[in-house]
């Protein structure tokens, strides 16, 4: 059981608080998504947990001990931070061999993780010739090298193609199912929702949410229905009669807020309204996340004037 | 985490990069070639020190040793490589000691072979003048030369860790050993003999006119190196990675 515990963690850079009194626990057996806009302090928090940066205040432990106190840390914790880290003139296999040697990890693990991350055929090539996606896979291979109980990945799907993204989702799921602690940072809500069981949301260094993904969706996502009909008048009347508020858009479709397809579908059917389209709106998860982090974003574009 | 695996990993890092073994090859080639030329060229003359002439290839050759010491660390300061290193070896002082030991081991080995070859090449060039060199002097100079090259490489290692840049360290050290020390060394008196490179070079001479003898001279260089390494270790431990 390798649990990650962060207690009142604070990091200041010249008076600016990058991480501000953050407390959370990452539990094994599930994928925890670590979300936040750019500059929210995700990477800083990961570096503090991994003992690379010194906290201004607070503590971070992995399996009950500070990272720096772990004997052969790669056997306990695997981490992916920078894809540019491996030396461009070294081969992928040699990069992993060096890491294996430092933690007395068996040589065969190098070939195993190369195979697992799909790099076996390019392992003898210099890292400088790798694409961003291949470097990303090499970083993940390094994280898995010591068969660790906890895995921390900073934006692992960066630079991966569609196939790679599907692969990493499966990998994260498998690692969690094997009982490992999995913490994955991202700045994209929808992507995180595709693999995470639990969410930690950070904004301007503060922890904004620590909740199961399902509860987050339930509590924050306003259900909406998209409807299209041939009889706009009847639909308007039926919605109004049942206390729903629909908005008709120029291209002819309606949006009904605070409603679910189950209700609207039955309602339309009872009223004998012919429906051309009936769907739950998906974009609202991203919206809920943006609402939560609004005002916590460090770099925001000025609002655009509406043109219509 | 113990020293053995860390040392093993650092040695592996050196051997798996083409540039680093290449620099050691350059150390051997440059030192031996310049010694051969210098031996043939400067063997005669009233103030000639045949021992120093035979090993004078070290003066340009040490640039390769310094470069090796700098490059072995500077790779850690590119693109977050140090983070990966410290994730695998979080005890920073121990890691830096392993890095320095790996640099030292490689330079000492290549440095001793180089010194032997350079001395043989230089002596061949000197011809009759080489007969003035005693076997004891030769053994002392060859062993001292290997140690001197090692100390200079480690000096660069420490300085690179302080500056976090191989380019910065080399742009200080290379002009220093090529120009400053050379010019100041000829004009000034005793202070110049305490410069890190000038002090240690006493071990290469049969007649030393400075304040320091061969081994005390080498000890002064060792003090400079120890200072640079301690400063480097302090920076590695203190700074956020």
XYZ file of C-alpha atoms in Angstrom:
549
model
C 0.000 0.000 0.000
C 1.763 3.081 -1.224
C -0.409 6.004 -0.288
C 0.644 9.555 -1.100
C -0.078 12.000 1.702
C 0.261 15.742 1.377
C -0.196 17.867 4.482
C -0.438 21.711 4.477
C 2.016 21.830 1.599
C 3.132 25.345 0.667
C 5.776 26.555 -1.763
C 6.656 30.203 -2.272
C 8.849 31.614 -4.991
C 9.922 35.120 -4.057
C 6.682 35.955 -2.267
C 4.416 34.322 -4.867
C 2.645 31.223 -3.645
C 2.825 28.491 -6.256
C 1.301 25.951 -3.865
C -0.855 27.288 -1.062
C -1.612 25.130 1.992
C -2.652 22.030 0.056
C -3.741 18.863 1.889
C -4.855 15.648 0.207
C -4.358 11.890 0.138
C -3.976 9.800 -2.990
C -5.197 6.272 -2.375
C -4.176 3.040 -4.081
C -6.397 1.044 -6.405
C -7.832 3.938 -8.354
C -6.755 6.539 -10.877
C -6.638 10.014 -9.395
C -6.772 12.857 -11.900
C -4.834 15.955 -10.899
C -6.475 18.829 -12.727
C -5.827 22.510 -13.004
C -5.139 25.259 -15.526
C -1.572 25.958 -16.601
C 0.348 27.536 -13.743
C -2.036 26.201 -11.089
C 0.827 24.478 -9.256
C 0.355 20.873 -10.382
C 3.943 20.303 -11.479
C 5.294 22.124 -8.431
C 3.202 19.894 -6.168
C 4.530 16.790 -7.930
C 8.125 18.033 -7.550
C 7.527 18.679 -3.842
C 6.094 15.169 -3.378
C 9.129 13.740 -5.177
C 11.602 15.636 -3.007
C 12.997 17.660 -5.914
C 11.899 21.011 -4.501
C 12.026 22.016 -0.868
C 8.615 23.005 0.558
C 8.289 26.368 2.291
C 5.942 24.656 4.756
C 4.164 21.348 5.120
C 5.070 17.754 4.349
C 4.610 15.192 1.610
C 5.117 11.470 2.108
C 4.962 8.399 -0.096
C 4.122 5.207 1.758
C 4.576 7.080 5.015
C 8.074 8.394 4.310
C 9.480 11.459 2.564
C 10.608 10.539 -0.974
C 14.249 11.351 -0.258
C 14.245 8.804 2.583
C 13.233 5.903 0.314
C 16.046 3.392 -0.097
C 15.716 2.424 -3.746
C 12.969 4.864 -4.727
C 12.338 3.586 -8.261
C 11.098 0.328 -6.732
C 8.471 2.267 -4.744
C 7.544 5.231 -6.934
C 7.657 5.753 -10.698
C 7.398 9.283 -12.058
C 7.243 10.981 -15.434
C 8.060 14.693 -15.294
C 9.917 16.062 -18.334
C 10.007 14.334 -21.683
C 13.168 16.259 -22.565
C 15.080 14.711 -19.670
C 16.801 11.740 -21.380
C 20.099 12.780 -23.015
C 19.603 13.022 -26.779
C 22.853 11.187 -27.551
C 22.074 8.154 -25.411
C 19.928 5.301 -26.719
C 16.568 4.618 -25.134
C 17.806 1.279 -23.806
C 20.942 2.831 -22.279
C 18.855 5.530 -20.582
C 16.858 2.795 -18.858
C 19.980 0.708 -18.123
C 21.482 3.630 -16.184
C 18.308 4.017 -14.119
C 18.130 0.267 -13.508
C 21.746 0.183 -12.342
C 21.221 2.996 -9.844
C 18.429 1.083 -8.090
C 19.772 -2.461 -8.623
C 16.834 -3.355 -10.854
C 17.261 -6.530 -12.925
C 18.432 -6.002 -16.535
C 15.484 -7.964 -17.913
C 13.104 -5.268 -16.596
C 14.624 -2.867 -19.147
C 13.546 -5.093 -22.012
C 10.192 -5.775 -20.381
C 9.221 -2.110 -20.077
C 10.543 -1.366 -23.583
C 8.257 -4.112 -24.849
C 5.353 -2.885 -22.747
C 5.603 0.694 -23.998
C 6.044 -0.337 -27.626
C 9.630 0.910 -27.872
C 11.381 -2.434 -28.354
C 12.091 -1.797 -32.041
C 13.594 1.673 -31.473
C 15.414 0.926 -28.186
C 18.805 0.993 -29.915
C 18.236 4.398 -31.484
C 19.494 7.620 -29.923
C 16.781 9.468 -27.997
C 17.486 12.602 -30.053
C 15.873 10.882 -33.038
C 12.667 10.073 -31.104
C 9.368 11.814 -31.761
C 7.601 13.531 -28.865
C 5.292 10.543 -28.521
C 8.242 8.125 -28.355
C 9.942 10.275 -25.697
C 6.693 10.243 -23.764
C 6.617 6.441 -23.949
C 10.268 6.299 -22.823
C 9.385 8.441 -19.807
C 6.542 6.075 -18.981
C 8.868 3.094 -19.435
C 11.247 4.694 -16.919
C 8.373 5.205 -14.476
C 7.371 1.525 -14.728
C 10.961 0.201 -14.568
C 11.042 -0.630 -10.858
C 7.525 -2.144 -10.818
C 6.528 0.575 -8.310
C 3.488 0.675 -6.045
C 2.831 4.322 -6.911
C 2.967 6.023 -10.300
C 2.962 9.817 -10.791
C 2.631 11.031 -14.361
C 2.714 14.693 -15.393
C 0.628 15.203 -18.553
C 1.367 11.724 -19.937
C -0.790 12.046 -23.039
C 1.106 15.103 -24.329
C 2.317 14.391 -27.830
C 0.684 10.979 -28.042
C -1.419 10.157 -31.092
C -4.970 8.792 -30.823
C -3.719 5.223 -30.538
C -1.260 6.279 -27.828
C -3.978 8.015 -25.837
C -6.141 4.914 -25.898
C -3.113 2.871 -24.865
C -2.365 5.111 -21.894
C -5.980 5.006 -20.707
C -5.804 1.225 -20.678
C -2.436 1.306 -18.934
C -3.662 3.644 -16.167
C -6.721 1.462 -15.623
C -4.617 -1.698 -15.409
C -2.141 -0.117 -12.955
C -5.013 0.939 -10.683
C -6.686 -2.468 -10.962
C -3.410 -4.043 -9.857
C -3.794 -2.059 -6.627
C -1.243 0.650 -7.375
C -1.592 4.322 -6.538
C -1.945 6.291 -9.770
C -1.782 10.100 -9.905
C -2.074 11.715 -13.341
C -1.958 15.437 -13.941
C -3.685 17.142 -16.831
C -5.181 20.479 -17.749
C -7.978 18.920 -19.823
C -11.169 17.969 -18.002
C -12.719 15.763 -20.651
C -9.519 13.801 -21.110
C -9.185 13.308 -17.355
C -12.822 12.224 -17.106
C -12.027 9.455 -19.584
C -9.676 7.661 -17.174
C -9.971 9.057 -13.642
C -11.974 7.632 -10.734
C -11.165 10.488 -8.429
C -10.426 14.163 -8.996
C -8.126 16.680 -7.356
C -8.608 20.155 -8.807
C -6.000 22.834 -8.218
C -6.345 26.529 -9.044
C -3.736 29.193 -8.255
C -2.029 26.832 -5.869
C -5.148 26.050 -3.835
C -7.065 22.797 -3.733
C -10.537 23.500 -5.168
C -11.981 19.994 -5.217
C -11.109 16.543 -3.857
C -13.966 14.308 -4.914
C -14.879 11.137 -6.809
C -15.379 11.876 -10.514
C -18.974 10.627 -10.403
C -19.862 12.994 -7.561
C -18.161 15.857 -9.315
C -20.270 15.294 -12.386
C -23.428 14.821 -10.369
C -22.967 17.909 -8.226
C -21.562 20.305 -10.746
C -22.663 19.350 -14.173
C -25.967 20.876 -15.133
C -27.832 18.341 -17.271
C -28.972 19.703 -20.613
C -30.904 18.235 -23.487
C -30.613 19.046 -27.153
C -33.847 18.576 -29.108
C -34.942 19.097 -32.697
C -38.530 18.836 -33.877
C -40.697 19.669 -36.852
C -43.258 21.336 -34.588
C -41.618 24.149 -32.640
C -44.875 25.562 -31.351
C -46.023 22.282 -29.806
C -42.612 21.732 -28.216
C -42.581 25.192 -26.677
C -46.048 24.619 -25.229
C -45.212 21.151 -23.906
C -41.988 22.390 -22.268
C -43.712 25.361 -20.678
C -46.569 23.179 -19.402
C -44.056 20.975 -17.598
C -42.002 23.805 -16.163
C -39.021 23.471 -18.493
C -37.377 26.367 -20.167
C -36.273 25.766 -23.734
C -34.242 28.013 -25.955
C -34.569 27.706 -29.704
C -31.378 28.311 -31.681
C -31.120 29.769 -35.156
C -30.340 26.481 -36.871
C -33.569 25.040 -35.430
C -32.391 22.967 -32.460
C -33.496 23.582 -28.882
C -31.522 23.509 -25.666
C -33.380 22.582 -22.512
C -31.395 23.326 -19.347
C -31.736 21.354 -16.108
C -33.377 18.481 -17.923
C -32.517 14.897 -18.820
C -33.275 13.020 -22.021
C -35.500 10.588 -20.089
C -37.903 13.387 -19.100
C -37.917 15.313 -22.352
C -38.275 12.193 -24.489
C -41.287 10.919 -22.534
C -42.785 14.397 -22.434
C -42.536 14.826 -26.205
C -43.902 11.380 -26.840
C -46.946 11.978 -24.631
C -47.637 15.254 -26.425
C -47.280 13.518 -29.766
C -44.461 15.803 -30.889
C -42.307 14.335 -33.681
C -38.630 14.453 -32.652
C -35.766 14.596 -35.168
C -33.059 14.627 -32.541
C -32.802 14.061 -28.772
C -29.444 14.066 -27.015
C -27.756 14.833 -23.699
C -25.230 17.669 -24.114
C -21.681 16.518 -23.387
C -19.716 19.766 -23.278
C -21.024 20.617 -19.844
C -18.331 18.713 -17.915
C -15.668 20.985 -19.343
C -17.976 23.923 -18.517
C -18.307 22.841 -14.870
C -14.550 22.599 -14.584
C -14.060 26.016 -16.164
C -16.626 27.536 -13.801
C -14.794 26.013 -10.848
C -11.405 27.299 -11.925
C -12.673 30.645 -13.277
C -10.787 33.413 -11.572
C -8.128 30.897 -10.609
C -6.548 30.890 -14.022
C -3.244 32.615 -14.229
C -3.302 33.406 -17.922
C -6.736 34.289 -19.256
C -7.485 35.825 -22.612
C -9.593 38.999 -22.342
C -13.278 38.208 -22.957
C -14.309 38.589 -26.585
C -17.188 40.872 -27.492
C -20.202 38.949 -28.673
C -20.777 39.481 -32.367
C -24.337 38.209 -32.687
C 20.567 3.936 -1.652
C 24.229 3.087 -1.329
C 27.389 4.258 -3.072
C 28.023 1.153 -5.174
C 24.910 1.237 -7.406
C 25.168 5.028 -7.735
C 28.806 4.727 -8.865
C 27.859 1.965 -11.283
C 25.083 4.114 -12.778
C 27.400 7.116 -13.169
C 30.097 5.021 -14.874
C 27.432 3.645 -17.212
C 26.348 7.208 -18.010
C 29.895 8.088 -19.059
C 30.327 5.015 -21.243
C 26.956 5.256 -22.982
C 27.639 8.695 -24.442
C 29.891 8.945 -27.458
C 31.181 12.400 -26.554
C 32.681 11.453 -23.184
C 34.871 8.493 -24.236
C 35.718 10.666 -27.259
C 37.033 13.375 -24.962
C 39.208 10.836 -23.139
C 40.588 9.687 -26.487
C 41.350 13.328 -27.293
C 43.156 13.632 -23.950
C 45.414 10.734 -24.889
C 45.985 11.796 -28.484
C 46.619 15.499 -27.844
C 48.918 14.983 -24.863
C 51.007 12.302 -26.546
C 51.272 14.172 -29.851
C 52.264 17.490 -28.270
C 54.797 15.761 -26.015
C 56.394 14.089 -29.035
C 56.658 17.402 -30.865
C 57.852 19.332 -27.828
C 60.462 16.701 -27.027
C 61.945 16.941 -30.485
C 61.733 20.723 -30.479
C 62.883 21.865 -27.072
C 65.356 19.213 -26.081
C 68.322 21.535 -26.161
C 69.032 24.922 -24.673
C 70.603 26.142 -21.460
C 67.402 26.319 -19.369
C 65.792 23.204 -20.734
C 64.048 20.913 -18.289
C 64.001 17.658 -20.266
C 61.466 16.067 -17.890
C 59.009 18.928 -18.332
C 59.637 18.982 -22.077
C 58.784 15.294 -22.321
C 55.469 15.852 -20.547
C 54.631 19.316 -21.848
C 51.845 17.858 -23.974
C 49.843 17.972 -20.759
C 49.503 21.745 -21.073
C 47.233 21.573 -24.133
C 46.050 18.061 -23.260
C 44.570 19.129 -19.927
C 41.909 21.036 -21.881
C 40.447 17.635 -22.806
C 40.494 16.507 -19.158
C 38.777 19.732 -18.079
C 36.212 19.332 -20.857
C 35.548 15.764 -19.751
C 34.999 16.832 -16.144
C 32.621 19.594 -17.234
C 30.657 17.536 -19.778
C 30.137 14.664 -17.340
C 28.036 16.986 -15.133
C 26.668 19.508 -17.633
C 24.404 16.865 -19.201
C 22.511 16.843 -15.899
C 21.604 20.501 -16.301
C 19.793 20.096 -19.604
C 16.066 19.565 -19.991
C 15.376 18.299 -16.503
C 17.896 15.432 -16.628
C 18.924 16.183 -13.051
C 15.345 15.517 -11.930
C 15.421 12.032 -13.417
C 18.803 11.460 -11.784
C 17.656 12.667 -8.372
C 14.458 10.627 -8.605
C 16.609 7.523 -8.855
C 19.239 8.761 -6.377
C 17.587 11.206 -3.979
C 20.517 11.413 -1.562
C 22.155 14.284 -3.371
C 25.498 14.363 -1.604
C 25.956 10.669 -2.211
C 24.971 11.061 -5.852
C 27.446 13.894 -6.390
C 30.193 11.864 -4.713
C 29.410 8.973 -7.080
C 29.536 11.346 -10.055
C 32.905 12.758 -8.968
C 34.263 9.260 -8.318
C 33.204 8.112 -11.784
C 34.906 11.138 -13.366
C 38.023 10.580 -11.248
C 38.239 6.870 -12.008
C 38.046 7.366 -15.756
C 40.456 10.310 -15.936
C 42.982 8.709 -13.584
C 43.088 5.528 -15.654
C 43.346 7.298 -18.995
C 45.606 9.978 -17.475
C 48.201 7.464 -16.247
C 48.277 5.646 -19.597
C 48.476 9.000 -21.357
C 51.291 10.243 -19.128
C 53.268 7.052 -19.749
C 52.796 7.253 -23.496
C 53.523 10.989 -23.581
C 56.694 10.521 -21.579
C 57.864 7.742 -23.885
C 57.085 9.836 -26.960
C 58.711 12.947 -25.482
C 61.822 11.079 -24.410
C 62.224 9.573 -27.843
C 62.113 13.084 -29.272
C 64.637 14.387 -26.772
C 67.249 11.872 -27.750
C 70.506 12.387 -25.817
C 69.043 15.086 -23.578
C 66.716 12.484 -22.055
C 69.629 10.826 -20.316
C 69.497 13.512 -17.623
C 66.135 12.178 -16.424
C 66.399 9.695 -13.564
C 64.025 6.740 -13.297
C 62.671 8.024 -9.962
C 61.962 11.436 -11.462
C 60.222 9.830 -14.420
C 58.035 7.622 -12.232
C 57.099 10.563 -10.006
C 56.269 12.779 -13.004
C 54.167 10.140 -14.792
C 52.166 9.250 -11.667
C 51.864 12.933 -10.754
C 50.706 13.753 -14.268
C 47.835 11.260 -14.035
C 46.812 12.685 -10.667
C 47.156 16.267 -11.937
C 44.843 15.576 -14.907
C 42.329 13.933 -12.552
C 42.361 16.921 -10.209
C 41.848 19.366 -13.081
C 38.907 17.313 -14.411
C 37.337 17.257 -10.937
C 37.913 20.992 -10.583
C 35.805 21.431 -13.737
C 33.185 19.021 -12.369
C 32.768 21.077 -9.207
C 32.682 24.394 -11.035
C 30.109 23.099 -13.538
C 27.823 22.029 -10.685
C 28.115 25.502 -9.160
C 27.400 27.276 -12.455
C 24.940 24.623 -13.683
C 26.412 24.954 -17.162
C 29.293 23.271 -18.928
C 29.657 26.184 -21.332
C 29.980 28.665 -18.477
C 32.526 26.499 -16.657
C 34.612 25.897 -19.785
C 34.554 29.544 -20.799
C 36.155 30.329 -17.454
C 38.582 27.417 -17.203
C 39.907 27.143 -20.752
C 41.015 30.783 -21.068
C 42.316 30.495 -17.515
C 44.691 27.594 -18.128
C 45.645 28.767 -21.627
C 46.088 32.483 -21.084
C 45.741 33.895 -17.584
C 47.864 31.365 -15.805
C 50.459 31.484 -18.569
C 50.798 35.258 -18.611
C 50.441 35.881 -14.900
C 52.624 32.908 -14.153
C 55.582 34.389 -15.996
C 55.253 37.866 -14.570
C 54.199 37.376 -10.987
C 56.095 35.562 -8.297
C 54.916 33.319 -5.531
C 51.182 33.976 -5.780
C 51.043 32.616 -9.320
C 52.636 29.402 -8.086
C 49.536 28.822 -5.954
C 47.104 28.933 -8.903
C 45.315 25.581 -9.316
C 47.085 24.582 -12.526
C 50.520 26.171 -11.926
C 50.860 24.613 -8.473
C 50.188 21.089 -9.663
C 52.501 21.379 -12.665
C 55.473 21.405 -10.289
C 55.165 17.623 -10.253
C 56.114 17.564 -13.950
C 59.441 19.363 -13.469
C 62.841 18.108 -12.414
C 63.924 21.602 -11.401
C 61.252 23.721 -9.768
C 62.017 27.344 -9.187
C 58.725 28.154 -7.467
C 57.956 27.990 -3.763
C 56.388 24.558 -3.980
C 57.951 21.175 -4.556
C 56.220 18.505 -6.666
C 54.010 16.894 -4.015
C 53.161 20.062 -2.055
C 52.311 21.651 -5.422
C 49.959 18.814 -6.246
C 48.462 19.150 -2.763
C 47.671 22.819 -3.449
C 45.849 21.811 -6.656
C 44.022 19.156 -4.629
C 42.876 21.856 -2.197
C 41.489 23.949 -5.058
C 39.708 20.861 -6.412
C 38.308 19.966 -3.009
C 36.998 23.526 -2.692
C 35.303 23.368 -6.110
C 33.760 19.954 -5.361
C 32.476 21.052 -1.962
C 30.946 24.175 -3.488
C 29.362 22.010 -6.195
C 27.991 19.545 -3.640
C 26.608 22.393 -1.557
C 24.798 23.826 -4.604
C 23.421 20.396 -5.570
C 22.059 19.876 -2.075
C 20.635 23.362 -1.569
C 18.962 24.174 -4.860
C 15.570 23.049 -6.079
C 16.063 20.654 -8.953
